[in-house]
Coordinates of N, CA and C in Angstrom, one line a residue:
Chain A
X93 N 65.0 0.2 43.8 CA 65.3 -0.4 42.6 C 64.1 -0.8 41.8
X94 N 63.4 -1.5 42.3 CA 61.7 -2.0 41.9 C 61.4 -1.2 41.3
X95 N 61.1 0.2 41.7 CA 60.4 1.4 41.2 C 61.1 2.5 40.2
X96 N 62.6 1.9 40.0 CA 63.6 3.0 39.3 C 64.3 2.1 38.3
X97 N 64.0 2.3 37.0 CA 65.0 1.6 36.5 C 65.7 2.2 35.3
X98 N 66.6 1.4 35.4 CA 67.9 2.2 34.4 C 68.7 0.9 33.3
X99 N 69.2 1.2 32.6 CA 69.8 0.3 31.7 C 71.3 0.2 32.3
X100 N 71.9 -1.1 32.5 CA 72.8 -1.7 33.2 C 74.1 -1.1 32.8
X101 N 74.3 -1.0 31.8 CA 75.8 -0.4 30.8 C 75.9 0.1 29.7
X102 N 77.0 1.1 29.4 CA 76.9 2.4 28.6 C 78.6 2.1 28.7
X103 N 79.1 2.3 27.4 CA 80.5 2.7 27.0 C 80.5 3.4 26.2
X104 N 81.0 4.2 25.8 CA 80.8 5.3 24.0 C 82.7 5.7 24.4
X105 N 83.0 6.4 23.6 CA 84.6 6.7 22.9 C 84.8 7.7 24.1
X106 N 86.1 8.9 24.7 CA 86.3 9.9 25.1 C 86.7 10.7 23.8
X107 N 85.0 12.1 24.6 CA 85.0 13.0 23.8 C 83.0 13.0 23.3
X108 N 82.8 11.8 23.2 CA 81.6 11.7 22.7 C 80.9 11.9 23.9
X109 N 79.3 12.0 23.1 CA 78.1 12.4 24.5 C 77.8 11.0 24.8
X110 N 77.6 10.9 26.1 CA 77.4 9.7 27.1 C 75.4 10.4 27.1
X111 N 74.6 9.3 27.2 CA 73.5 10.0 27.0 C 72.5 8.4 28.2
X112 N 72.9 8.8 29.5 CA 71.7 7.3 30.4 C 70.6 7.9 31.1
X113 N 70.2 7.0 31.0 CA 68.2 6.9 30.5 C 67.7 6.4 32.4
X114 N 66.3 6.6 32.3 CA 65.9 6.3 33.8 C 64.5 6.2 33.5
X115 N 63.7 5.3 33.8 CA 62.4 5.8 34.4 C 61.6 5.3 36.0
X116 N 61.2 5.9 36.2 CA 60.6 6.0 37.7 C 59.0 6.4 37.3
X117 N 58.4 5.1 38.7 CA 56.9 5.3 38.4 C 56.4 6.1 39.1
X118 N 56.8 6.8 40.5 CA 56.2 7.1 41.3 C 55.6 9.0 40.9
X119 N 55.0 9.1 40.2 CA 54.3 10.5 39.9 C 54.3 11.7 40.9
X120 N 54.0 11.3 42.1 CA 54.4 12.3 43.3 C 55.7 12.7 43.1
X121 N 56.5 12.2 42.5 CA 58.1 12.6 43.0 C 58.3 14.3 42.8
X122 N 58.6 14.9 43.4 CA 59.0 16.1 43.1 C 60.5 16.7 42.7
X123 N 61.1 15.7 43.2 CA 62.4 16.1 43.1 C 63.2 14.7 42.3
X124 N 63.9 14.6 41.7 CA 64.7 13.7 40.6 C 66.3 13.9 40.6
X125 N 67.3 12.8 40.8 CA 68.7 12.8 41.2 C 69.4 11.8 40.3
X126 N 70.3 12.7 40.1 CA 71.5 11.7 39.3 C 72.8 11.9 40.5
X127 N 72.9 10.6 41.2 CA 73.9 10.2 41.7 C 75.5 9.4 40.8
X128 N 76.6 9.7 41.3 CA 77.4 9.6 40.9 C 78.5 8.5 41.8
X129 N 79.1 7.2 41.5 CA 79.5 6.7 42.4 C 80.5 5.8 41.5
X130 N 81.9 6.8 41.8 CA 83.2 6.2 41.6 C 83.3 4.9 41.9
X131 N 84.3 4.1 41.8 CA 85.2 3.1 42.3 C 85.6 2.8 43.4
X132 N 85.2 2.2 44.3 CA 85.5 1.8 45.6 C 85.1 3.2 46.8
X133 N 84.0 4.1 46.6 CA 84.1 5.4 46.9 C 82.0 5.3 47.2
X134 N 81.5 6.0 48.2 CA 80.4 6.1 48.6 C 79.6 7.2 46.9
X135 N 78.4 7.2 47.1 CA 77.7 8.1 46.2 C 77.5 9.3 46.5
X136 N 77.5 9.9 45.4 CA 77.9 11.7 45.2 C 77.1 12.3 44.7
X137 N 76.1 13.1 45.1 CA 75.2 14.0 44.1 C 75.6 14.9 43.3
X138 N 75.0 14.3 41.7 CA 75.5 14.8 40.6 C 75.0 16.8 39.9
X139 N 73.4 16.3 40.3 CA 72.9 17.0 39.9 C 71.7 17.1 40.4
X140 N 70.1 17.4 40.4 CA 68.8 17.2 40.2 C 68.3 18.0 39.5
X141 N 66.8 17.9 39.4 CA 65.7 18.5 38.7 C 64.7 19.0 39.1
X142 N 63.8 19.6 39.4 CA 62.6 19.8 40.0 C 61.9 19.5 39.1
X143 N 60.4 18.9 39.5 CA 59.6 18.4 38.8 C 59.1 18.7 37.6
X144 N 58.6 20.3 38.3 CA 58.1 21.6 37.2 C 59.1 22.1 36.0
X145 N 60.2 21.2 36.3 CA 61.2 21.4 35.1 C 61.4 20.9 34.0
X146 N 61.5 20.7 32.9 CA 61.9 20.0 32.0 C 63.2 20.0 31.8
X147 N 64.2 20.8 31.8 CA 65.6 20.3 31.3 C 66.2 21.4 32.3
X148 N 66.9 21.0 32.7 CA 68.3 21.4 33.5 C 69.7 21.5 32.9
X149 N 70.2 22.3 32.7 CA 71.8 22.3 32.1 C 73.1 22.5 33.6
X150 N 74.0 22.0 33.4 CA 75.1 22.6 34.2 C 76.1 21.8 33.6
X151 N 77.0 22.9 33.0 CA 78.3 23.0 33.0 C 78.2 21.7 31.9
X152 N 78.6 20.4 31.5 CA 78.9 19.6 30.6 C 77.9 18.5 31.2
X153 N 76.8 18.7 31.8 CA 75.7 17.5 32.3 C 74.6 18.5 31.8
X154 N 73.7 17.7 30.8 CA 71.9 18.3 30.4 C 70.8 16.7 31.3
X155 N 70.3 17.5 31.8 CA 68.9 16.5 32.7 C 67.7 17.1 32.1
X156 N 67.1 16.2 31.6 CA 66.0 15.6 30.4 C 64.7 14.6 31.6
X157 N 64.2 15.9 31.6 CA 62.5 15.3 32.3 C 61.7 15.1 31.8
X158 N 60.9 14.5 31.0 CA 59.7 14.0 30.5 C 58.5 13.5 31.5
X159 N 57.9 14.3 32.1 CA 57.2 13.9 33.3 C 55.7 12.8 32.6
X160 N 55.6 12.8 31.6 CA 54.1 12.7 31.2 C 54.4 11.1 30.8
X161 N 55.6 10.7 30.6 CA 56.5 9.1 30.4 C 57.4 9.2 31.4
X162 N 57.2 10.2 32.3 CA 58.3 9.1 33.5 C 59.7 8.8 33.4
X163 N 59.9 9.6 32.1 CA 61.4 9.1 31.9 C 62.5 11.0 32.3
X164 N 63.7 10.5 32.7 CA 65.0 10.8 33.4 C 66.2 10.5 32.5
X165 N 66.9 11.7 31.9 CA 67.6 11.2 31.1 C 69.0 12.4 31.7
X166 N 69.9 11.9 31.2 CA 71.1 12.5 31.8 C 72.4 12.2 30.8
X167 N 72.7 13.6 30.0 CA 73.4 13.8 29.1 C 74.8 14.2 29.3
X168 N 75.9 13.5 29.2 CA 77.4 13.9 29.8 C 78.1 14.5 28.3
X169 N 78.4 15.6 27.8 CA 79.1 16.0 26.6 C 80.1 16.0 27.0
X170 N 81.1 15.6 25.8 CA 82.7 15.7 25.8 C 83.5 14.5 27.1
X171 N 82.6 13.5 26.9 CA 82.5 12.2 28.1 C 83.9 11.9 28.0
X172 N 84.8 12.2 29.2 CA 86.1 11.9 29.7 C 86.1 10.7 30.6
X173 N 87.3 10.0 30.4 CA 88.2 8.6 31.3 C 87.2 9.0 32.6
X174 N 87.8 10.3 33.4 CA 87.0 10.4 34.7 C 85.5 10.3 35.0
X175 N 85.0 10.4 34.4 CA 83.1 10.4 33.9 C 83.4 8.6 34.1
X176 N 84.4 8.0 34.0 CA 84.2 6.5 34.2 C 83.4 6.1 35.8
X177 N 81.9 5.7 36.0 CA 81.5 5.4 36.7 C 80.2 4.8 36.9
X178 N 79.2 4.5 38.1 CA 78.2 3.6 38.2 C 77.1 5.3 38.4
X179 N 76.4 5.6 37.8 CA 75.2 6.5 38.0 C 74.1 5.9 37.9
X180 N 73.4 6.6 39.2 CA 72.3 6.1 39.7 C 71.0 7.0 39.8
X181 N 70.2 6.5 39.2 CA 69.0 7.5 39.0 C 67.9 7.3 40.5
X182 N 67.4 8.6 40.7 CA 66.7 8.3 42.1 C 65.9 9.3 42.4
X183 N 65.0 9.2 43.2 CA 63.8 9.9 43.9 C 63.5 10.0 44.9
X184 N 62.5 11.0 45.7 CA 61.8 10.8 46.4 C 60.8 10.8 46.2
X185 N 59.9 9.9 46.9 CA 58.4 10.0 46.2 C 57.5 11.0 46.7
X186 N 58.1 11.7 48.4 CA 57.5 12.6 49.4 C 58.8 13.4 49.8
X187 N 58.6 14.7 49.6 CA 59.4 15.7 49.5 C 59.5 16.1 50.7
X188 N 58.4 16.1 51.4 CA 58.2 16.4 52.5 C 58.2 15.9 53.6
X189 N 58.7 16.5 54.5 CA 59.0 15.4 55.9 C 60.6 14.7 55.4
X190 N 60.1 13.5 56.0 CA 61.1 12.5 55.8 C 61.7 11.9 54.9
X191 N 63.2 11.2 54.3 CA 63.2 11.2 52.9 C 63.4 9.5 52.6
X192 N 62.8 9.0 51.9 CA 63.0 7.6 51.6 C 63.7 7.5 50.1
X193 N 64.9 7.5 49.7 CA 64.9 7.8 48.2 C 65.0 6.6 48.3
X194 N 64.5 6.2 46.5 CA 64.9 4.7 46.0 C 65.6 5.1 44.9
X195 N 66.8 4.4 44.6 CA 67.9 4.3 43.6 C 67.1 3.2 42.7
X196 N 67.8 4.3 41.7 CA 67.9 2.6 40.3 C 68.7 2.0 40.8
X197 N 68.9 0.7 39.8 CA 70.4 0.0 40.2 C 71.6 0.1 39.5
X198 N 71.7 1.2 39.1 CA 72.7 1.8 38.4 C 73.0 1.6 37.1
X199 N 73.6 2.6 36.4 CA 74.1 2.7 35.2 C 75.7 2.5 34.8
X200 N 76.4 1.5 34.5 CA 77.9 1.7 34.9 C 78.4 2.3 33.5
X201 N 79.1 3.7 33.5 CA 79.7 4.2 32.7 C 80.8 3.9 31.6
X202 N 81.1 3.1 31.1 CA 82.9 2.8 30.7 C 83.1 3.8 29.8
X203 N 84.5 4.9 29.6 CA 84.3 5.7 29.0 C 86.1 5.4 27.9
X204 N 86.0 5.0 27.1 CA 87.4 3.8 26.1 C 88.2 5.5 25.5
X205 N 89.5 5.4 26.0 CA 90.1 6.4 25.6 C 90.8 6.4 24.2
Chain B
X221 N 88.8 17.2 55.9 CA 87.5 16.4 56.5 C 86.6 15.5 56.4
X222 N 86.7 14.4 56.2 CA 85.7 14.3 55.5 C 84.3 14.0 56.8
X223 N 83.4 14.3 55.9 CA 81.5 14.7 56.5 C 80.7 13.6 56.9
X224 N 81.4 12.3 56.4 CA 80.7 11.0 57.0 C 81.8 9.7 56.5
X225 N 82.1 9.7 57.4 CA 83.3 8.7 57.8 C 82.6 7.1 58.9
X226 N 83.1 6.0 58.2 CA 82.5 4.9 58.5 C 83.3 3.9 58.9
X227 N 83.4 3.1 59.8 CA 84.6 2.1 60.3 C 84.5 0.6 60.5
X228 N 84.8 -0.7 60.2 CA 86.1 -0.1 59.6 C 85.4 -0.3 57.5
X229 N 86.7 -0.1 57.1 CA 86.4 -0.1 55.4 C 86.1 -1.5 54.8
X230 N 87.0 -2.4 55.6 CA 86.9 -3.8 55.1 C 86.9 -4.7 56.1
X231 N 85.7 -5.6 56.1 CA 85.5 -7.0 57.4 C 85.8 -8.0 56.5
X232 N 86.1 -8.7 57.4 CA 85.9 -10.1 56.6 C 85.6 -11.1 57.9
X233 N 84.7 -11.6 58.2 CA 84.3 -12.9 59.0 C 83.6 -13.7 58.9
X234 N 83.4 -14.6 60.0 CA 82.9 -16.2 59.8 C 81.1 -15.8 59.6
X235 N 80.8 -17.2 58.9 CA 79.3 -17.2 59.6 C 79.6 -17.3 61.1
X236 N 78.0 -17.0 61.7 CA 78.0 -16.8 62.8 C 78.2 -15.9 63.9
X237 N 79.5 -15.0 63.7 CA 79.9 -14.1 64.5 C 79.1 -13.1 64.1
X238 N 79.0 -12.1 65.1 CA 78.8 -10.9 65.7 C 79.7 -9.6 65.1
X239 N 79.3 -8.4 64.3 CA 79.9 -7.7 64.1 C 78.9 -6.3 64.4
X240 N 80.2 -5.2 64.2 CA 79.7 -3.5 63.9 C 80.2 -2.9 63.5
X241 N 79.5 -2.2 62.9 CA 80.2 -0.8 61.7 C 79.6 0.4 62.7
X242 N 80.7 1.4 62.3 CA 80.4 2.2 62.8 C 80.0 3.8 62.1
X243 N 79.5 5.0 62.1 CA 79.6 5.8 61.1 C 79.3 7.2 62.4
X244 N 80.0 8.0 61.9 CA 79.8 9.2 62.6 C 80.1 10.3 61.1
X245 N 78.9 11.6 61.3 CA 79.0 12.7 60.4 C 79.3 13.5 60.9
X246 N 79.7 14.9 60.6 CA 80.2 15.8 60.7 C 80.0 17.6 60.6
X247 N 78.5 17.0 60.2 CA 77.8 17.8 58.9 C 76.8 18.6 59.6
X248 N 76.5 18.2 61.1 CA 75.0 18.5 61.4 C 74.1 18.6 61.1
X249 N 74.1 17.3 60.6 CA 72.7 17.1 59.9 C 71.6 16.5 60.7
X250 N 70.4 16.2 60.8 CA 69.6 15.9 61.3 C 69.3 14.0 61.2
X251 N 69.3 13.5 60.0 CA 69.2 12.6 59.8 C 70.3 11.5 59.3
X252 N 70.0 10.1 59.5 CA 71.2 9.3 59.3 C 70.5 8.1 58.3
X253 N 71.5 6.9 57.8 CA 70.6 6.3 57.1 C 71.8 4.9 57.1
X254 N 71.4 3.9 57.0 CA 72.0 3.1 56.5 C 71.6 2.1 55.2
X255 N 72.6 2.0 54.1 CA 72.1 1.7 53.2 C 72.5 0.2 52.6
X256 N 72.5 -0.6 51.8 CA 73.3 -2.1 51.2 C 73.4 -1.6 50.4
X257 N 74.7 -2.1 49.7 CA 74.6 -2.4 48.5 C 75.1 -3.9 48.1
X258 N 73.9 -5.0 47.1 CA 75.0 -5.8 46.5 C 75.9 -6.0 45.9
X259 N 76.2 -6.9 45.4 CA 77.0 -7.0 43.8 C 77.0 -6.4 42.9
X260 N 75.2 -6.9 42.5 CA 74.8 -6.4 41.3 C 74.9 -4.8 41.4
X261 N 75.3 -3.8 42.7 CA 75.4 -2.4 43.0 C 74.0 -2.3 42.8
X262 N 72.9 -3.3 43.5 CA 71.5 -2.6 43.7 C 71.7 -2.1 45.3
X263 N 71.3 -0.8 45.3 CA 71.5 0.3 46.4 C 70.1 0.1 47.5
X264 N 70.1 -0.3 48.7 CA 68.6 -0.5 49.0 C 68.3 0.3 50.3
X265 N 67.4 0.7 50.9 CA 67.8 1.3 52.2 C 67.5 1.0 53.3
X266 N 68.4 0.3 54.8 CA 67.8 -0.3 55.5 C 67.1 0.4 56.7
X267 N 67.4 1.5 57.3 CA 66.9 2.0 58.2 C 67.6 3.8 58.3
X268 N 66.7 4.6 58.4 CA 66.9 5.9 58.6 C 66.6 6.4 59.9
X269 N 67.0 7.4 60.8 CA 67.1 7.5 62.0 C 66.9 9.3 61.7
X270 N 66.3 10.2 62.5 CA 65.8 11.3 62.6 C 66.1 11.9 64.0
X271 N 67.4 12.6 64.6 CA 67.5 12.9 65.8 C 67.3 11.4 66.9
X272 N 68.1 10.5 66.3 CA 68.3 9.8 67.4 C 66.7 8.6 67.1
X273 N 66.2 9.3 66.5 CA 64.9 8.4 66.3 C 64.5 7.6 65.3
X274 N 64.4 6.8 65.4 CA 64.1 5.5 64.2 C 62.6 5.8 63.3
X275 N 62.9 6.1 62.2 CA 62.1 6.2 61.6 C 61.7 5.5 59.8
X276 N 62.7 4.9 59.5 CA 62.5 4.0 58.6 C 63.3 2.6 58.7
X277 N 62.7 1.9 58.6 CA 62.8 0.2 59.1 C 62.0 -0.3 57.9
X278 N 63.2 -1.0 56.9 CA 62.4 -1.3 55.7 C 63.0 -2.6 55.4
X279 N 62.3 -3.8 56.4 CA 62.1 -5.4 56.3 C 63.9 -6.0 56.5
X280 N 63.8 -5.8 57.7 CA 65.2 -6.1 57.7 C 65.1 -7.0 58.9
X281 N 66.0 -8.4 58.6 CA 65.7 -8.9 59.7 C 66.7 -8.5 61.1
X282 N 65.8 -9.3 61.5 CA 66.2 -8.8 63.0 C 67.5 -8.9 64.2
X283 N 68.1 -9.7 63.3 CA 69.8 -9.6 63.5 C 70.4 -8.3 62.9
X284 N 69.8 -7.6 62.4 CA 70.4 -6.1 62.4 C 69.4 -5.2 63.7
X285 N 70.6 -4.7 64.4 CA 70.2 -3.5 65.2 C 70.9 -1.9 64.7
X286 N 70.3 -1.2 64.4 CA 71.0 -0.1 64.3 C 71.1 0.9 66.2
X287 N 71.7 1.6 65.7 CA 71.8 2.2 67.3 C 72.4 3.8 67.1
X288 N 71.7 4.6 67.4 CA 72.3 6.3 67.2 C 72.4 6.7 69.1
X289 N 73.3 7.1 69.6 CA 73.9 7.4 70.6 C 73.2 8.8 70.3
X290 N 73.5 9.5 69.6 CA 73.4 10.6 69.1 C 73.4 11.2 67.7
X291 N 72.5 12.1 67.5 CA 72.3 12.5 66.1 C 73.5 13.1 64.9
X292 N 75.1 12.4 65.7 CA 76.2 12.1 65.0 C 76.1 10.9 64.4
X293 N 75.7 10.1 65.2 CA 76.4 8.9 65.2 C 75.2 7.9 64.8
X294 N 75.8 7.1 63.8 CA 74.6 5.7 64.0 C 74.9 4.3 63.2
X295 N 75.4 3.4 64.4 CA 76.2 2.5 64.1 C 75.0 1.3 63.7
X296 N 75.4 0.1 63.4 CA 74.9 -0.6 62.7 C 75.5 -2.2 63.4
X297 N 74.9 -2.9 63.8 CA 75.4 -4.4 65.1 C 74.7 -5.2 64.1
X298 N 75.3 -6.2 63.5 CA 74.5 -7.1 62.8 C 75.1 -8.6 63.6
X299 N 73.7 -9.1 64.3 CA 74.3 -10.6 64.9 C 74.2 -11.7 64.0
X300 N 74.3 -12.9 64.1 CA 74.5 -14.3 64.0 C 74.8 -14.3 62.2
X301 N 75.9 -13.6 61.9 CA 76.3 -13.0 60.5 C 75.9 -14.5 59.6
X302 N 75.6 -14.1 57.8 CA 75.2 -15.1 57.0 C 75.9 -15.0 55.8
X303 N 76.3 -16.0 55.3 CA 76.5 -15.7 53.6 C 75.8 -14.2 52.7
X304 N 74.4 -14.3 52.9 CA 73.7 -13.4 52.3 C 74.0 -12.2 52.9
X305 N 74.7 -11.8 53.8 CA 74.9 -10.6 54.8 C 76.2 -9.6 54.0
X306 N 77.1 -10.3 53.0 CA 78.2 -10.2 52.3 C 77.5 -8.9 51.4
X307 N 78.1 -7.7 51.6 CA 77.6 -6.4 51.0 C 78.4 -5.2 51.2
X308 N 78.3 -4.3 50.3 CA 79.1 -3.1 50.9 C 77.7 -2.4 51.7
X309 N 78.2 -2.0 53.1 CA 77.3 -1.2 53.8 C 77.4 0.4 53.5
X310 N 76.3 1.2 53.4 CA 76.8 2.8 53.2 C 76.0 3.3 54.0
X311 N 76.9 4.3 55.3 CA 76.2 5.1 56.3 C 76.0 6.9 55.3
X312 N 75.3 7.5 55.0 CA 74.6 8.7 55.0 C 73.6 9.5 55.7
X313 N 73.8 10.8 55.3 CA 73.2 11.6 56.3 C 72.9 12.6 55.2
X314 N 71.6 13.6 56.3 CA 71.0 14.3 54.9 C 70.7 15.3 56.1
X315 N 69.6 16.6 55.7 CA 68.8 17.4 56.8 C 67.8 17.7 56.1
X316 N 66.8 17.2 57.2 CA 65.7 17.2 56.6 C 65.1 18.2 56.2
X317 N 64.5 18.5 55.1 CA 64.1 20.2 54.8 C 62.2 19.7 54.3
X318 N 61.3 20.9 55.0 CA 60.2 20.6 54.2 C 59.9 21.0 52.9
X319 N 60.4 21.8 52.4 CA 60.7 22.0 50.9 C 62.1 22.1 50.4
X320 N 62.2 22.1 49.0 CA 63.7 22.4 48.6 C 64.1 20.5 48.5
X321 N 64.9 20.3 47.4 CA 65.3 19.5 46.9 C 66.9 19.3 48.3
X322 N 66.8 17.8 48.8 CA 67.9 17.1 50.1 C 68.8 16.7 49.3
X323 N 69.7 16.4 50.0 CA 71.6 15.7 49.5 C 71.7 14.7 50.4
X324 N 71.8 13.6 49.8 CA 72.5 12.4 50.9 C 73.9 12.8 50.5
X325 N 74.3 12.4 51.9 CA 76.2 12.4 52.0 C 76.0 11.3 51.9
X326 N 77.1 10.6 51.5 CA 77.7 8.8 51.5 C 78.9 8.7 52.4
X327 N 79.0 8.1 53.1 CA 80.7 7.5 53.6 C 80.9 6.6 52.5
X328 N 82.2 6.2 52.2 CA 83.0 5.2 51.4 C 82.4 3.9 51.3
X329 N 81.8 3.6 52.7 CA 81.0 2.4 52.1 C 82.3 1.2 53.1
X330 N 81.5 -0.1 53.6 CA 81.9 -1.1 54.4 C 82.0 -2.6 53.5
X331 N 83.0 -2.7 53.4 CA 82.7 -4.4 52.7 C 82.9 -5.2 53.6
X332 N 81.5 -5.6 53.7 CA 81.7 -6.9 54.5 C 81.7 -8.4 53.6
X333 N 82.7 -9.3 54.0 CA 82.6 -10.7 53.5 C 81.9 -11.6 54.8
X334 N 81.5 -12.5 53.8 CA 81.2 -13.3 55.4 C 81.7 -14.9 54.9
X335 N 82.4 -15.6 55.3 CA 83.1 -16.2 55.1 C 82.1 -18.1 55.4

């Protein structure tokens, strides 16, 4: 959490882009996660990034790397009721070996129908 | 099926008592992990286990024991329970890869109260 951080809450209309933000200090990171974590339900991997990437698309999610500011951004278009959730931005700092990820402390979604 | 299943979903006990969660995967994965979460849903992680082997231990006191029987399984004994102890617990598993971007699995997650 120390090392990841995210802005606490996000509501926008259904239908609109849901657009939550991240930054992480740890420069080593190679690899970059948007976790997904319903309501009363463990955490789900959404998506990631590789480093050497700048933007990632899939399907109705865009991930927005800016490695040179550290910032993680994660774009939900056509934001539905279900998209209602706590997203969590995260890392590894060592790719290799062993995995210690640190989570932000989440982003909670409300999505007003 | 589900790939990482954790027992039980909801505690509720006294200060003082003795409890355990339990978590078994499904997945064959190599690695296990136990994780907190508060209130505030800050996610932290308390110890990771590698084939049975303890390999991250990150400042947890010492009334938590974790315990992996085997590289299914890796349960979580927390003694002389505290107010501050009140958290949802999350068991996860991953395999470890030296390259290539890893997936934690989550179980559902443990609410413990402590009363």
């Amino acid at each position: 959490g120390e090392d990841v951080e995210q802005s606490l809450f996000l509501s926008v209309r259904e239908g609109d882009s849901s657009v939550i933000n991240c930054t992480y200090t740890d420069s080593s990171s190679t690899y970059l996660y948007w976790y997904k974590q319903e309501p009363g339900a463990g955490l789900q991997l959404l998506t990631y990034i590789f480093s050497n990437m700048d933007m990632k698309q899939d399907q109705r999610l865009t991930v927005l790397l800016n490695k040179k500011d550290k910032h993680l951004s994660l774009r939900i278009a056509d934001t539905q009721t279900g998209d209602s959730a706590i997203y969590f931005c995260a890392e590894i700092p060592d790719s290799g070996g062993y995995q210690k990820v640190t989570f932000g402390i989440g982003t909670k979604l409300q999505v007003i129908p | 099926d589900t790939a990482v299943s954790q027992t039980p979903k909801y505690l509720v006990t006294q200060m003082g008592n003795d409890k355990s969660i339990k978590c078994e995967q499904n997945l064959g994965h190599d690695t296990m992990y136990w994780y907190k979460q508060d209130s505030k849903k800050f996610l932290k992680i308390m110890f990771s286990y590698n084939n049975k082997e303890l390999i991250i231990n990150e400042t947890v006191p010492n009334r938590f024991s974790p315990k992996s029987p085997d590289k299914a399984h890796l349960n979580l004994h927390i003694n002389s329970l505290e107010l501050g102890d009140s958290a949802v617990y999350f068991c996860a598993s991953s395999q470890v890869r030296l390259a290539g971007a890893g997936e934690l699995f989550f179980g559902e997650g443990s609410r413990l109260t402590v009363l």
